[in-house]
Tab-separated table of C-alpha atoms in Angstrom:
chain	number	residue	atom	x	y	z
T	190	MET	CA	105.440	7.867	59.570
T	191	ARG	CA	108.413	8.292	61.896
T	192	GLU	CA	110.852	7.939	59.006
T	193	ARG	CA	109.017	10.630	57.071
T	194	TRP	CA	109.237	13.029	60.012
T	195	LEU	CA	112.916	12.286	60.428
T	196	GLU	CA	113.541	12.977	56.755
T	197	GLN	CA	111.649	16.277	56.993
T	198	ASP	CA	113.789	17.261	59.980
T	199	ARG	CA	116.977	16.399	58.119
T	200	ARG	CA	115.869	18.370	55.063
T	201	ARG	CA	114.978	21.393	57.221
T	202	ASP	CA	118.364	21.223	58.914
T	203	ARG	CA	120.191	21.055	55.582
T	204	ASP	CA	118.232	23.992	54.181
T	205	PHE	CA	118.779	26.050	57.317
T	206	ASP	CA	122.494	25.259	57.410
T	207	ALA	CA	122.832	26.364	53.792
T	208	PHE	CA	120.977	29.594	54.532
T	209	VAL	CA	123.156	30.405	57.566
T	210	ALA	CA	126.337	29.680	55.610
T	211	GLY	CA	125.304	32.198	52.967
T	212	ALA	CA	123.663	34.914	55.051
T	213	ALA	CA	125.390	34.939	58.443
T	214	GLY	CA	128.067	37.446	57.412
T	215	ARG	CA	125.568	39.982	56.136
T	216	LEU	CA	123.301	39.548	59.160
T	217	LEU	CA	126.226	39.853	61.571
T	218	HIS	CA	127.272	43.096	59.907
T	219	THR	CA	123.713	44.410	60.290
T	220	ALA	CA	123.631	43.372	63.952
T	221	THR	CA	126.992	45.065	64.565
T	222	LEU	CA	125.745	48.318	63.051
T	223	LEU	CA	122.790	48.163	65.431
T	224	THR	CA	124.647	47.305	68.628
T	225	GLY	CA	128.029	48.902	67.963
T	226	ASP	CA	129.634	45.891	69.636
T	227	ARG	CA	130.737	42.574	68.095
T	228	ALA	CA	129.927	40.403	71.128
T	229	ALA	CA	126.462	41.933	71.532
T	230	ALA	CA	125.893	41.550	67.788
T	231	GLU	CA	126.706	37.841	67.941
T	232	ARG	CA	124.243	37.346	70.798
T	233	LEU	CA	121.574	39.276	68.932
T	234	LEU	CA	122.143	37.271	65.756
T	235	THR	CA	122.051	33.941	67.604
T	236	ALA	CA	118.681	34.829	69.132
T	237	ALA	CA	117.311	35.964	65.758
T	238	LEU	CA	118.507	32.795	64.016
T	239	ALA	CA	116.937	30.660	66.738
T	240	ARG	CA	113.586	32.320	66.038
T	241	THR	CA	114.114	31.900	62.295
T	242	TYR	CA	114.858	28.200	62.752
T	243	ALA	CA	111.737	27.768	64.882
T	244	GLY	CA	109.581	29.324	62.149
T	245	TRP	CA	111.317	27.666	59.203
T	246	ASP	CA	108.459	25.292	58.361
T	247	ARG	CA	106.047	28.238	58.076
T	248	LEU	CA	108.037	30.029	55.371
T	249	ARG	CA	106.200	28.290	52.515
T	250	GLY	CA	108.365	29.761	49.783
T	251	ASP	CA	109.037	33.132	51.433
T	252	ASP	CA	112.586	34.467	51.562
T	253	PRO	CA	114.227	33.243	54.794
T	254	TYR	CA	116.517	36.280	54.776
T	255	ASP	CA	113.519	38.580	55.162
T	256	LEU	CA	112.316	36.550	58.140
T	257	ALA	CA	115.760	36.556	59.769
T	258	ARG	CA	116.089	40.326	59.273
T	259	GLN	CA	112.645	40.901	60.772
T	260	GLU	CA	113.537	38.754	63.777
T	261	LEU	CA	116.831	40.613	64.156
T	262	ALA	CA	115.118	44.010	64.094
T	263	ALA	CA	112.321	42.912	66.428
T	264	ARG	CA	114.751	41.402	68.920
T	265	TYR	CA	116.861	44.547	68.891
T	266	ALA	CA	113.795	46.768	69.302
T	267	ASN	CA	112.476	44.711	72.209
T	268	THR	CA	115.764	44.764	74.085
T	269	ALA	CA	117.219	48.189	73.257
T	270	TRP	CA	114.475	50.482	71.951
T	271	ARG	CA	113.964	52.543	75.085
T	272	ARG	CA	117.133	51.669	76.961
T	273	ARG	CA	120.426	53.507	77.034
T	274	ARG	CA	121.838	55.119	73.916
T	275	PRO	CA	124.075	52.613	72.111
T	276	HIS	CA	127.725	53.575	71.838
T	277	GLY	CA	130.345	52.525	69.360
T	278	GLY	CA	130.630	51.842	65.681
T	279	VAL	CA	130.004	54.010	62.657
T	280	LEU	CA	126.561	55.020	63.996
T	281	ASP	CA	127.872	56.252	67.334
T	282	GLY	CA	125.710	59.101	68.602
T	283	LEU	CA	122.389	57.834	67.241
T	284	THR	CA	119.644	56.503	69.488
T	285	ALA	CA	118.492	52.889	69.247
T	286	GLN	CA	115.461	53.925	67.199
T	287	GLU	CA	117.565	56.058	64.850
T	288	ARG	CA	120.071	53.241	64.395
T	289	LEU	CA	117.361	50.744	63.540
T	290	ILE	CA	115.698	52.996	60.980
T	291	VAL	CA	118.980	53.982	59.328
T	292	VAL	CA	120.162	50.365	59.131
T	293	LEU	CA	116.870	49.064	57.745
T	294	ARG	CA	116.446	51.875	55.210
T	295	LEU	CA	120.008	52.507	54.028
T	296	HIS	CA	121.969	49.333	54.752
T	297	GLU	CA	119.260	46.738	54.146
T	298	GLY	CA	117.267	48.736	51.607
T	299	VAL	CA	113.891	48.011	53.216
T	300	PRO	CA	111.190	50.238	51.673
T	301	GLU	CA	109.921	53.109	53.778
T	302	GLU	CA	106.381	51.750	54.056
T	303	GLN	CA	107.619	48.293	55.079
T	304	THR	CA	109.956	49.785	57.685
T	305	ALA	CA	107.125	51.885	59.081
T	306	ALA	CA	104.791	48.886	59.280
T	307	GLN	CA	107.379	46.742	61.067
T	308	LEU	CA	108.168	49.451	63.624
T	309	GLY	CA	104.574	50.605	64.100
T	310	LEU	CA	105.372	54.179	63.030
T	311	PRO	CA	103.868	56.474	60.378
T	312	ALA	CA	105.822	56.496	57.135
T	313	ASP	CA	106.434	60.252	57.350
T	314	ARG	CA	107.884	59.780	60.838
T	315	VAL	CA	110.292	57.128	59.534
T	316	ARG	CA	111.296	59.496	56.729
T	317	ALA	CA	111.928	62.383	59.120
T	318	ILE	CA	113.983	60.251	61.510
T	319	CYS	CA	116.074	58.864	58.646
T	320	LEU	CA	116.784	62.323	57.202
T	321	ARG	CA	117.645	63.762	60.593
T	322	SER	CA	119.936	60.835	61.422
T	323	VAL	CA	121.822	61.147	58.141
T	324	SER	CA	122.240	64.873	58.753
T	325	LEU	CA	123.628	64.165	62.216
T	326	LEU	CA	126.055	61.592	60.847
T	327	ARG	CA	127.259	63.969	58.144
T	328	SER	CA	127.661	66.801	60.635
T	329	SER	CA	129.591	64.523	62.970
T	330	SER	CA	131.836	63.366	60.130
T	331	ARG	CA	132.638	66.922	59.042
T	332	THR	CA	133.320	67.983	62.638
T	333	ALA	CA	135.593	64.989	63.194
T	334	ARG	CA	137.605	65.841	60.068
T	335	ARG	CA	138.034	69.413	61.354
T	336	GLY	CA	139.018	68.153	64.794
T	337	GLY	CA	136.375	70.344	66.426
T	338	PRO	CA	133.685	69.695	69.046
T	339	GLU	CA	131.020	67.015	68.776
T	340	ARG	CA	128.282	67.211	66.156
T	341	THR	CA	125.467	69.719	66.358
T	342	GLU	CA	121.800	68.862	65.994
T	343	ARG	CA	120.056	69.322	62.651
T	344	ALA	CA	116.344	69.793	62.022
T	345	ALA	CA	114.348	66.645	61.351
T	346	ASP	CA	113.083	67.920	58.015
T	347	GLU	CA	116.386	69.205	56.684
T	348	PRO	CA	116.772	68.169	53.047
T	349	VAL	CA	119.517	65.673	52.308
T	350	ASP	CA	121.142	65.783	48.894
T	351	GLY	CA	122.363	62.740	47.019
T	352	GLY	CA	120.496	59.659	45.897
T	353	ALA	CA	121.160	57.286	48.804
T	354	PRO	CA	122.632	59.301	51.697
T	355	GLY	CA	124.622	57.478	54.276
T	356	ARG	CA	125.203	54.201	52.439
T	357	ALA	CA	128.946	54.739	52.162
T	358	ALA	CA	129.233	55.386	55.881
T	359	LEU	CA	127.404	52.170	56.687
T	360	ARG	CA	129.912	50.190	54.636
T	361	THR	CA	132.888	51.407	56.635
T	362	GLY	CA	134.533	51.157	60.000
T	363	THR	CA	132.964	48.842	62.580
T	364	GLY	CA	135.850	46.539	63.343
T	365	ASP	CA	136.017	43.104	61.752
T	366	ALA	CA	132.320	42.929	60.961
T	367	THR	CA	132.712	45.254	57.968
T	368	GLY	CA	134.159	44.712	54.516
T	369	ASP	CA	133.192	41.490	52.770
T	370	ALA	CA	130.441	40.741	55.293
T	371	GLY	CA	128.346	43.559	53.857
T	372	ALA	CA	129.150	43.024	50.214
T	373	GLY	CA	125.981	41.119	49.365
T	374	ARG	CA	122.983	39.484	50.953
T	375	ARG	CA	123.911	35.956	50.007
T	376	THR	CA	127.681	36.082	50.433
T	377	GLY	CA	129.289	33.672	52.830
T	378	GLY	CA	130.551	34.747	56.200
T	379	PRO	CA	131.037	33.655	59.778
T	380	GLY	CA	128.481	31.136	60.888
T	381	GLY	CA	127.981	28.162	58.659
T	382	ARG	CA	127.060	24.901	60.329
T	383	SER	CA	128.695	25.789	63.612
T	384	ALA	CA	126.553	28.911	63.872
T	385	ARG	CA	123.196	27.139	63.695
T	386	PRO	CA	121.387	27.410	67.026
T	387	ARG	CA	119.641	24.306	68.248
T	388	PRO	CA	116.601	25.720	70.051
T	389	SER	CA	114.310	23.398	71.891
T	390	GLY	CA	110.629	23.341	71.065
T	391	SER	CA	109.466	26.371	69.113
T	392	GLY	CA	112.161	28.858	70.093
T	393	ASP	CA	112.807	31.049	73.068
T	394	GLY	CA	110.317	33.829	72.204
T	395	ARG	CA	110.967	37.532	72.226
T	396	GLU	CA	111.749	39.202	75.459
T	397	SER	CA	110.612	42.672	76.393
T	398	GLY	CA	113.762	43.709	78.201
T	399	GLY	CA	117.211	42.771	79.377
T	400	SER	CA	120.153	41.811	77.279
T	401	PRO	CA	119.932	39.390	74.373
T	402	PRO	CA	120.916	35.848	75.341
């Protein structure tokens, strides 16, 4: 019996290591878009991977990337949702809620209904926030190119042209977490075996405030 448990543990560790080696770069890029800071993104990702590792045996064929992304978003929401406005990165100027919705919808491609369910918001509210945020980012980009004052507010329901607004912006300019890290969900990146957290018990749980560990 003990040998069987040990073999299950070794198999789980191998599977988790392989997942981290393939997905850490993409997840770190997502975390950096959210936090605007590489060090904070690494802490956020470590906490999310610890929770993913703790729940690995309950996946039962589900995509581990989806679980890790959910943990990442939940951890970010619990620690930054109603705190100070994040600063830095390509999404500078957006609130924590706006950042999370834009990243989930445009960078990660999470469907509107799924995003709404995860955040506990109506789907039309998610749509309005996403459209408004993209308008703000576009206004800020145009103002920056003209060298004028900071961006002006746009209405939440302002129509946004183009098939997938904002995707190009999310693929550019947040330090060394951009580029190849965001090229594909399963591409390799920083992490690998050295990135695997070794939580004790069933994980550290989500916290309702303070900074990510």
